[in-house]
Amino acid sequence: MTSRGVPFLVALVTGLAAVPLFVQSNVVLNFMVVALMIALAGQGWNVLGGYGGQYSFGHAAFFGTGAYTTAILQVRYGVNAWPGFALGIAAGALVGAIVGFLSFRARLRGSYFALVTLAFAEVLRIIASVAPITGAGVGTLVKLDLRPEAMQFQSRAAFYWLILALVALSLFIAYAIENSRFGARLVAIRENEDAARALGVDAFTVKLGAMTISAALTAAAGCFYAQYYLFIDAGIAYGPWISIEALLAPIIGGIGTVFGPLLGALVVKTLGEVAKLVTGGAPGLDLVIYGGVLILVVAFAPQGIAGIFNGLHRRIFRRTQPAEPDRG
């Protein structure tokens, strides 16, 4: 994305911010809130997997850490939700830095790195399911306190604007990475890590930085989940569902692009709801349709929805360009 993309980014966020002014349905707003939350987690995965080529199967580790940290701080220690939210993001970033340090110091790549991240998420899930501080199998319930000071709101529109602000921040972070030396080094590592090292790129430091940023963004989604639903348990926090959603959103939307995770999250959630409506109450059939359509998208649009749009834009641009005069 060039500098011309900044006005489009601002216009997109402004347009999305106006949605609650025209849509009063709580069902629609809830759908948008959940989709934006997935987009935020997906952007976190995209920073590491899309730009850096380090595919993770365990981003639930960061999502759950953020969710549990902000919930536990409020319930057990009386910390206000706003600083608790920030501390939850910091805790997720710290876990990301630890996992990244151990993995990248051992030079784990590809499937080995993916399996290690999955293992970390599973270990944290098991610990959370038995640890007293997390509520063990019962989970942690945040006290209902419908005041903005407690980051709880009467209207879903307020939650919508809060998650949209976080998504907007993630979009600007992705844009900044894409147009920075750090981003260029990250992409160089994705394309050929050995060649990048030969050119003087400190692959360990770059990947560790990407892992920390990635974890922080995904942890922010977890913190928001805890504030929105006011309940968290081990299966929700560290379950595979969020790792899958965070991975699918950028892959469907456009891996390694600024807007890919947002596009993918909207499409994935829409597809899921449509599949449920089409199949009615048939258990599992909606998942079959859902999975089949996703396979088709991945097979015929490997660069995602953003890749389709970019291809159409290039074709239109070439057609509108005046033909060069014959100099012969």
mmCIF file of C-alpha atoms in Angstrom:
data_model
loop_
_atom_site.group_PDB
_atom_site.id
_atom_site.type_symbol
_atom_site.label_atom_id
_atom_site.label_comp_id
_atom_site.label_asym_id
_atom_site.label_seq_id
_atom_site.Cartn_x
_atom_site.Cartn_y
_atom_site.Cartn_z
ATOM 1 C CA MET A 1 0.000 0.000 0.000
ATOM 2 C CA THR A 2 1.370 3.407 -0.980
ATOM 3 C CA SER A 3 0.702 6.767 0.674
ATOM 4 C CA ARG A 4 -2.411 6.984 -1.473
ATOM 5 C CA GLY A 5 -3.829 4.192 0.666
ATOM 6 C CA VAL A 6 -3.925 6.345 3.799
ATOM 7 C CA PRO A 7 -6.968 8.396 2.706
ATOM 8 C CA PHE A 8 -8.736 5.165 1.779
ATOM 9 C CA LEU A 9 -7.894 3.680 5.176
ATOM 10 C CA VAL A 10 -9.277 6.755 6.940
ATOM 11 C CA ALA A 11 -12.383 6.757 4.738
ATOM 12 C CA LEU A 12 -12.991 3.065 5.415
ATOM 13 C CA VAL A 13 -12.744 3.475 9.179
ATOM 14 C CA THR A 14 -14.964 6.553 9.062
ATOM 15 C CA GLY A 15 -17.559 4.677 7.024
ATOM 16 C CA LEU A 16 -17.539 1.748 9.428
ATOM 17 C CA ALA A 17 -17.829 4.131 12.371
ATOM 18 C CA ALA A 18 -21.094 5.446 10.915
ATOM 19 C CA VAL A 19 -22.736 1.993 10.845
ATOM 20 C CA PRO A 20 -24.454 2.288 14.287
ATOM 21 C CA LEU A 21 -25.960 5.608 13.195
ATOM 22 C CA PHE A 22 -27.981 3.777 10.536
ATOM 23 C CA VAL A 23 -28.282 0.283 12.013
ATOM 24 C CA GLN A 24 -30.191 -0.121 15.262
ATOM 25 C CA SER A 25 -30.502 -3.908 15.277
ATOM 26 C CA ASN A 26 -28.558 -5.516 18.130
ATOM 27 C CA VAL A 27 -28.255 -8.698 16.053
ATOM 28 C CA VAL A 28 -26.455 -6.860 13.257
ATOM 29 C CA LEU A 29 -24.299 -4.878 15.659
ATOM 30 C CA ASN A 30 -23.352 -8.037 17.542
ATOM 31 C CA PHE A 31 -22.403 -9.654 14.241
ATOM 32 C CA MET A 32 -20.207 -6.685 13.365
ATOM 33 C CA VAL A 33 -18.612 -6.615 16.821
ATOM 34 C CA VAL A 34 -17.659 -10.293 16.625
ATOM 35 C CA ALA A 35 -16.403 -9.922 13.039
ATOM 36 C CA LEU A 36 -14.210 -6.965 14.025
ATOM 37 C CA MET A 37 -12.874 -8.891 17.011
ATOM 38 C CA ILE A 38 -11.862 -11.728 14.668
ATOM 39 C CA ALA A 39 -10.339 -9.145 12.314
ATOM 40 C CA LEU A 40 -8.223 -7.813 15.177
ATOM 41 C CA ALA A 41 -6.975 -11.292 16.099
ATOM 42 C CA GLY A 42 -6.457 -12.009 12.382
ATOM 43 C CA GLN A 43 -4.356 -8.886 11.970
ATOM 44 C CA GLY A 44 -2.217 -10.114 14.823
ATOM 45 C CA TRP A 45 -1.666 -13.418 13.005
ATOM 46 C CA ASN A 46 -1.096 -11.542 9.739
ATOM 47 C CA VAL A 47 1.824 -9.531 11.129
ATOM 48 C CA LEU A 48 3.682 -12.736 11.945
ATOM 49 C CA GLY A 49 2.350 -15.176 9.366
ATOM 50 C CA GLY A 50 1.440 -12.884 6.490
ATOM 51 C CA TYR A 51 4.406 -10.521 6.467
ATOM 52 C CA GLY A 52 6.936 -12.750 8.220
ATOM 53 C CA GLY A 53 5.970 -16.162 6.880
ATOM 54 C CA GLN A 54 5.999 -17.670 10.395
ATOM 55 C CA TYR A 55 2.765 -19.664 10.453
ATOM 56 C CA SER A 56 1.315 -20.127 13.925
ATOM 57 C CA PHE A 57 -1.358 -22.622 14.972
ATOM 58 C CA GLY A 58 -1.449 -21.386 18.553
ATOM 59 C CA HIS A 59 -2.464 -17.735 18.671
ATOM 60 C CA ALA A 60 -5.020 -18.799 21.264
ATOM 61 C CA ALA A 61 -2.104 -18.611 23.707
ATOM 62 C CA PHE A 62 -2.035 -14.818 23.343
ATOM 63 C CA PHE A 63 -5.798 -14.350 23.052
ATOM 64 C CA GLY A 64 -6.396 -16.330 26.237
ATOM 65 C CA THR A 65 -3.611 -14.648 28.168
ATOM 66 C CA GLY A 66 -5.049 -11.225 27.406
ATOM 67 C CA ALA A 67 -8.580 -12.328 28.297
ATOM 68 C CA TYR A 68 -7.610 -14.013 31.550
ATOM 69 C CA THR A 69 -5.284 -11.219 32.654
ATOM 70 C CA THR A 70 -7.864 -8.445 32.327
ATOM 71 C CA ALA A 71 -10.608 -10.615 33.884
ATOM 72 C CA ILE A 72 -8.517 -11.811 36.844
ATOM 73 C CA LEU A 73 -7.191 -8.328 37.591
ATOM 74 C CA GLN A 74 -10.761 -7.020 37.847
ATOM 75 C CA VAL A 75 -12.317 -9.934 39.722
ATOM 76 C CA ARG A 76 -9.562 -10.856 42.175
ATOM 77 C CA TYR A 77 -7.567 -7.653 42.587
ATOM 78 C CA GLY A 78 -10.106 -4.895 41.966
ATOM 79 C CA VAL A 79 -8.126 -3.310 39.126
ATOM 80 C CA ASN A 80 -10.131 -0.961 36.931
ATOM 81 C CA ALA A 81 -11.027 -2.396 33.517
ATOM 82 C CA TRP A 82 -9.168 0.232 31.477
ATOM 83 C CA PRO A 83 -5.692 -0.294 32.994
ATOM 84 C CA GLY A 84 -6.567 -3.991 33.237
ATOM 85 C CA PHE A 85 -7.135 -3.987 29.485
ATOM 86 C CA ALA A 86 -3.717 -2.438 28.885
ATOM 87 C CA LEU A 87 -2.050 -4.906 31.260
ATOM 88 C CA GLY A 88 -3.784 -7.774 29.460
ATOM 89 C CA ILE A 89 -2.264 -6.629 26.164
ATOM 90 C CA ALA A 90 1.138 -6.335 27.831
ATOM 91 C CA ALA A 91 0.813 -9.855 29.290
ATOM 92 C CA GLY A 92 -0.068 -11.277 25.878
ATOM 93 C CA ALA A 93 2.907 -9.490 24.324
ATOM 94 C CA LEU A 94 5.163 -10.902 27.036
ATOM 95 C CA VAL A 95 3.975 -14.454 26.373
ATOM 96 C CA GLY A 96 4.552 -13.850 22.669
ATOM 97 C CA ALA A 97 8.071 -12.622 23.352
ATOM 98 C CA ILE A 98 8.823 -15.692 25.499
ATOM 99 C CA VAL A 99 7.440 -18.144 22.926
ATOM 100 C CA GLY A 100 9.249 -16.288 20.153
ATOM 101 C CA PHE A 101 12.542 -16.183 22.038
ATOM 102 C CA LEU A 102 12.498 -19.917 22.729
ATOM 103 C CA SER A 103 11.339 -20.839 19.207
ATOM 104 C CA PHE A 104 13.523 -18.509 17.175
ATOM 105 C CA ARG A 105 16.595 -19.064 19.334
ATOM 106 C CA ALA A 106 16.226 -22.742 18.443
ATOM 107 C CA ARG A 107 15.751 -21.666 14.790
ATOM 108 C CA LEU A 108 12.432 -23.449 14.479
ATOM 109 C CA ARG A 109 10.708 -22.897 11.137
ATOM 110 C CA GLY A 110 7.722 -24.106 9.177
ATOM 111 C CA SER A 111 5.769 -26.977 10.649
ATOM 112 C CA TYR A 112 8.073 -27.190 13.682
ATOM 113 C CA PHE A 113 7.294 -23.614 14.663
ATOM 114 C CA ALA A 114 3.568 -24.136 14.012
ATOM 115 C CA LEU A 115 3.489 -27.221 16.243
ATOM 116 C CA VAL A 116 5.403 -25.481 19.033
ATOM 117 C CA THR A 117 2.904 -22.602 19.103
ATOM 118 C CA LEU A 118 0.049 -25.112 19.142
ATOM 119 C CA ALA A 119 1.709 -26.924 22.035
ATOM 120 C CA PHE A 120 2.102 -23.708 24.042
ATOM 121 C CA ALA A 121 -1.596 -22.906 23.594
ATOM 122 C CA GLU A 122 -2.581 -26.410 24.703
ATOM 123 C CA VAL A 123 -0.326 -26.279 27.766
ATOM 124 C CA LEU A 124 -1.848 -22.964 28.808
ATOM 125 C CA ARG A 125 -5.344 -24.379 28.277
ATOM 126 C CA ILE A 126 -4.607 -27.307 30.573
ATOM 127 C CA ILE A 127 -3.095 -25.046 33.229
ATOM 128 C CA ALA A 128 -6.076 -22.661 33.075
ATOM 129 C CA SER A 129 -8.512 -25.559 33.414
ATOM 130 C CA VAL A 130 -7.059 -26.588 36.797
ATOM 131 C CA ALA A 131 -5.499 -23.437 38.283
ATOM 132 C CA PRO A 132 -7.540 -21.852 41.132
ATOM 133 C CA ILE A 133 -6.684 -18.300 40.045
ATOM 134 C CA THR A 134 -8.465 -18.819 36.720
ATOM 135 C CA GLY A 135 -11.506 -20.425 38.307
ATOM 136 C CA ALA A 136 -10.353 -23.839 37.066
ATOM 137 C CA GLY A 137 -13.157 -25.614 35.234
ATOM 138 C CA VAL A 138 -15.779 -23.106 36.381
ATOM 139 C CA GLY A 139 -14.118 -20.130 34.665
ATOM 140 C CA THR A 140 -14.010 -16.462 35.612
ATOM 141 C CA LEU A 141 -17.108 -14.264 35.643
ATOM 142 C CA VAL A 142 -16.597 -10.495 35.511
ATOM 143 C CA LYS A 143 -19.049 -8.538 37.647
ATOM 144 C CA LEU A 144 -21.738 -6.674 35.733
ATOM 145 C CA ASP A 145 -21.163 -2.928 36.102
ATOM 146 C CA LEU A 146 -22.781 -0.999 33.259
ATOM 147 C CA ARG A 147 -20.645 2.127 33.452
ATOM 148 C CA PRO A 148 -18.141 3.470 30.919
ATOM 149 C CA GLU A 149 -15.601 3.708 33.753
ATOM 150 C CA ALA A 150 -15.787 -0.084 34.013
ATOM 151 C CA MET A 151 -15.587 -0.488 30.212
ATOM 152 C CA GLN A 152 -19.150 -1.742 30.162
ATOM 153 C CA PHE A 153 -21.830 0.018 28.157
ATOM 154 C CA GLN A 154 -25.604 0.051 27.897
ATOM 155 C CA SER A 155 -25.490 0.067 24.098
ATOM 156 C CA ARG A 156 -23.803 -2.344 21.732
ATOM 157 C CA ALA A 157 -22.871 0.661 19.609
ATOM 158 C CA ALA A 158 -20.319 1.714 22.233
ATOM 159 C CA PHE A 159 -18.716 -1.729 22.141
ATOM 160 C CA TYR A 160 -18.740 -1.521 18.352
ATOM 161 C CA TRP A 161 -16.870 1.775 18.354
ATOM 162 C CA LEU A 162 -14.377 0.431 20.900
ATOM 163 C CA ILE A 163 -13.492 -2.650 18.857
ATOM 164 C CA LEU A 164 -13.463 -0.572 15.669
ATOM 165 C CA ALA A 165 -10.917 1.772 17.265
ATOM 166 C CA LEU A 166 -8.720 -1.221 18.068
ATOM 167 C CA VAL A 167 -9.087 -2.581 14.523
ATOM 168 C CA ALA A 168 -8.274 0.854 13.097
ATOM 169 C CA LEU A 169 -5.123 0.938 15.226
ATOM 170 C CA SER A 170 -4.170 -2.518 13.958
ATOM 171 C CA LEU A 171 -4.680 -1.361 10.356
ATOM 172 C CA PHE A 172 -2.350 1.599 10.878
ATOM 173 C CA ILE A 173 0.206 -0.679 12.556
ATOM 174 C CA ALA A 174 0.073 -3.055 9.581
ATOM 175 C CA TYR A 175 0.384 -0.099 7.208
ATOM 176 C CA ALA A 176 3.387 1.239 9.148
ATOM 177 C CA ILE A 177 5.044 -2.198 9.071
ATOM 178 C CA GLU A 178 4.386 -2.586 5.344
ATOM 179 C CA ASN A 179 6.069 0.754 4.620
ATOM 180 C CA SER A 180 9.036 0.498 6.978
ATOM 181 C CA ARG A 181 12.497 -1.030 6.932
ATOM 182 C CA PHE A 182 11.332 -3.432 9.604
ATOM 183 C CA GLY A 183 8.569 -4.619 7.271
ATOM 184 C CA ALA A 184 10.995 -4.960 4.372
ATOM 185 C CA ARG A 185 13.287 -7.110 6.488
ATOM 186 C CA LEU A 186 10.322 -9.169 7.663
ATOM 187 C CA VAL A 187 9.244 -9.829 4.085
ATOM 188 C CA ALA A 188 12.835 -10.683 3.141
ATOM 189 C CA ILE A 189 12.847 -13.304 5.887
ATOM 190 C CA ARG A 190 9.533 -14.662 4.609
ATOM 191 C CA GLU A 191 10.880 -15.008 1.071
ATOM 192 C CA ASN A 192 14.267 -16.496 1.955
ATOM 193 C CA GLU A 193 15.544 -16.369 5.503
ATOM 194 C CA ASP A 194 19.000 -17.674 4.674
ATOM 195 C CA ALA A 195 19.469 -15.057 1.955
ATOM 196 C CA ALA A 196 18.231 -12.339 4.332
ATOM 197 C CA ARG A 197 20.782 -13.425 6.926
ATOM 198 C CA ALA A 198 23.511 -13.336 4.283
ATOM 199 C CA LEU A 199 22.567 -9.725 3.516
ATOM 200 C CA GLY A 200 22.980 -8.755 7.158
ATOM 201 C CA VAL A 201 19.388 -8.973 8.408
ATOM 202 C CA ASP A 202 19.174 -9.928 12.089
ATOM 203 C CA ALA A 203 16.466 -12.536 11.560
ATOM 204 C CA PHE A 204 16.135 -13.403 15.250
ATOM 205 C CA THR A 205 15.473 -9.810 16.342
ATOM 206 C CA VAL A 206 13.109 -9.067 13.463
ATOM 207 C CA LYS A 207 11.048 -12.214 13.990
ATOM 208 C CA LEU A 208 10.964 -11.656 17.740
ATOM 209 C CA GLY A 209 9.681 -8.117 17.196
ATOM 210 C CA ALA A 210 6.999 -9.378 14.814
ATOM 211 C CA MET A 211 6.002 -12.087 17.291
ATOM 212 C CA THR A 212 5.633 -9.555 20.103
ATOM 213 C CA ILE A 213 3.513 -7.177 18.011
ATOM 214 C CA SER A 214 1.446 -10.103 16.741
ATOM 215 C CA ALA A 215 0.812 -11.376 20.257
ATOM 216 C CA ALA A 216 -0.126 -7.909 21.532
ATOM 217 C CA LEU A 217 -2.785 -7.438 18.837
ATOM 218 C CA THR A 218 -4.259 -10.887 19.422
ATOM 219 C CA ALA A 219 -4.209 -10.317 23.196
ATOM 220 C CA ALA A 220 -6.171 -7.083 22.638
ATOM 221 C CA ALA A 221 -8.886 -9.174 20.972
ATOM 222 C CA GLY A 222 -8.887 -11.463 24.011
ATOM 223 C CA CYS A 223 -9.173 -8.534 26.407
ATOM 224 C CA PHE A 224 -12.120 -7.224 24.430
ATOM 225 C CA TYR A 225 -13.782 -10.645 24.488
ATOM 226 C CA ALA A 226 -13.598 -10.719 28.288
ATOM 227 C CA GLN A 227 -15.139 -7.243 28.550
ATOM 228 C CA TYR A 228 -17.843 -7.936 25.987
ATOM 229 C CA TYR A 229 -19.043 -11.317 27.256
ATOM 230 C CA LEU A 230 -17.971 -10.885 30.909
ATOM 231 C CA PHE A 231 -17.037 -14.553 31.135
ATOM 232 C CA ILE A 232 -14.011 -16.601 30.223
ATOM 233 C CA ASP A 233 -12.973 -20.214 30.729
ATOM 234 C CA ALA A 234 -10.120 -22.406 29.519
ATOM 235 C CA GLY A 235 -12.003 -23.754 26.502
ATOM 236 C CA ILE A 236 -12.927 -20.286 25.293
ATOM 237 C CA ALA A 237 -9.660 -18.545 26.111
ATOM 238 C CA TYR A 238 -7.195 -21.132 24.858
ATOM 239 C CA GLY A 239 -9.446 -23.244 22.631
ATOM 240 C CA PRO A 240 -8.518 -23.940 19.002
ATOM 241 C CA TRP A 241 -11.485 -21.927 17.688
ATOM 242 C CA ILE A 242 -9.724 -18.568 17.953
ATOM 243 C CA SER A 243 -6.483 -19.893 16.454
ATOM 244 C CA ILE A 244 -8.457 -21.145 13.467
ATOM 245 C CA GLU A 245 -10.469 -17.931 13.085
ATOM 246 C CA ALA A 246 -7.346 -15.777 13.381
ATOM 247 C CA LEU A 247 -5.640 -17.880 10.707
ATOM 248 C CA LEU A 248 -8.591 -18.074 8.308
ATOM 249 C CA ALA A 249 -9.374 -14.346 8.257
ATOM 250 C CA PRO A 250 -6.088 -13.204 6.629
ATOM 251 C CA ILE A 251 -5.846 -16.276 4.395
ATOM 252 C CA ILE A 252 -9.347 -15.720 3.003
ATOM 253 C CA GLY A 253 -9.027 -11.938 2.919
ATOM 254 C CA GLY A 254 -5.492 -11.699 1.622
ATOM 255 C CA ILE A 255 -2.409 -12.836 3.478
ATOM 256 C CA GLY A 256 0.299 -10.232 3.931
ATOM 257 C CA THR A 257 -1.995 -7.279 3.149
ATOM 258 C CA VAL A 258 -3.265 -4.463 5.336
ATOM 259 C CA PHE A 259 -6.972 -5.010 4.717
ATOM 260 C CA GLY A 260 -6.899 -8.775 4.236
ATOM 261 C CA PRO A 261 -7.799 -9.752 7.828
ATOM 262 C CA LEU A 262 -10.716 -7.298 7.932
ATOM 263 C CA LEU A 263 -12.104 -8.474 4.590
ATOM 264 C CA GLY A 264 -11.600 -12.098 5.531
ATOM 265 C CA ALA A 265 -13.257 -11.747 8.930
ATOM 266 C CA LEU A 266 -16.353 -10.145 7.425
ATOM 267 C CA VAL A 267 -16.583 -12.835 4.740
ATOM 268 C CA VAL A 268 -15.923 -15.718 7.132
ATOM 269 C CA LYS A 269 -18.559 -14.585 9.636
ATOM 270 C CA THR A 270 -21.086 -13.821 6.886
ATOM 271 C CA LEU A 271 -20.485 -17.206 5.322
ATOM 272 C CA GLY A 272 -20.952 -18.909 8.667
ATOM 273 C CA GLU A 273 -24.278 -17.171 9.311
ATOM 274 C CA VAL A 274 -25.555 -17.857 5.784
ATOM 275 C CA ALA A 275 -24.623 -21.535 6.115
ATOM 276 C CA LYS A 276 -26.633 -21.760 9.338
ATOM 277 C CA LEU A 277 -29.667 -20.142 7.713
ATOM 278 C CA VAL A 278 -29.507 -22.421 4.651
ATOM 279 C CA THR A 279 -29.179 -25.644 6.635
ATOM 280 C CA GLY A 280 -31.714 -24.753 9.316
ATOM 281 C CA GLY A 281 -31.366 -26.931 12.372
ATOM 282 C CA ALA A 282 -29.383 -29.754 10.741
ATOM 283 C CA PRO A 283 -26.436 -30.278 13.097
ATOM 284 C CA GLY A 284 -23.054 -30.049 11.440
ATOM 285 C CA LEU A 285 -24.365 -29.534 7.902
ATOM 286 C CA ASP A 286 -23.666 -25.801 8.036
ATOM 287 C CA LEU A 287 -20.027 -26.596 8.868
ATOM 288 C CA VAL A 288 -19.795 -28.870 5.819
ATOM 289 C CA ILE A 289 -21.052 -26.100 3.511
ATOM 290 C CA TYR A 290 -18.896 -23.559 5.322
ATOM 291 C CA GLY A 291 -15.755 -25.668 4.942
ATOM 292 C CA GLY A 292 -16.509 -26.509 1.300
ATOM 293 C CA VAL A 293 -16.830 -22.857 0.311
ATOM 294 C CA LEU A 294 -13.625 -21.995 2.169
ATOM 295 C CA ILE A 295 -11.768 -24.742 0.280
ATOM 296 C CA LEU A 296 -13.016 -23.320 -3.024
ATOM 297 C CA VAL A 297 -11.887 -19.820 -2.058
ATOM 298 C CA VAL A 298 -8.423 -21.026 -1.084
ATOM 299 C CA ALA A 299 -8.133 -23.194 -4.231
ATOM 300 C CA PHE A 300 -9.225 -20.591 -6.775
ATOM 301 C CA ALA A 301 -8.118 -17.393 -5.030
ATOM 302 C CA PRO A 302 -4.804 -18.247 -3.322
ATOM 303 C CA GLN A 303 -4.064 -14.552 -2.789
ATOM 304 C CA GLY A 304 -7.434 -14.039 -1.114
ATOM 305 C CA ILE A 305 -10.114 -11.472 -1.698
ATOM 306 C CA ALA A 306 -7.597 -8.636 -1.621
ATOM 307 C CA GLY A 307 -5.700 -10.386 -4.439
ATOM 308 C CA ILE A 308 -8.881 -10.521 -6.532
ATOM 309 C CA PHE A 309 -9.491 -6.811 -5.997
ATOM 310 C CA ASN A 310 -5.880 -5.962 -6.821
ATOM 311 C CA GLY A 311 -6.073 -7.992 -10.023
ATOM 312 C CA LEU A 312 -9.268 -6.246 -11.105
ATOM 313 C CA HIS A 313 -7.761 -2.869 -10.282
ATOM 314 C CA ARG A 314 -4.680 -3.571 -12.409
ATOM 315 C CA ARG A 315 -6.819 -4.701 -15.349
ATOM 316 C CA ILE A 316 -9.034 -1.624 -15.172
ATOM 317 C CA PHE A 317 -6.006 0.632 -14.805
ATOM 318 C CA ARG A 318 -4.336 -0.856 -17.891
ATOM 319 C CA ARG A 319 -7.508 -0.434 -19.954
ATOM 320 C CA THR A 320 -7.920 3.206 -18.962
ATOM 321 C CA GLN A 321 -4.327 4.116 -19.791
ATOM 322 C CA PRO A 322 -3.969 5.826 -23.186
ATOM 323 C CA ALA A 323 -2.079 3.812 -25.756
ATOM 324 C CA GLU A 324 1.476 4.937 -26.398
ATOM 325 C CA PRO A 325 1.939 6.676 -29.788
ATOM 326 C CA ASP A 326 3.698 4.775 -32.503
ATOM 327 C CA ARG A 327 7.249 6.123 -32.677
ATOM 328 C CA GLY A 328 8.216 4.062 -35.684
#
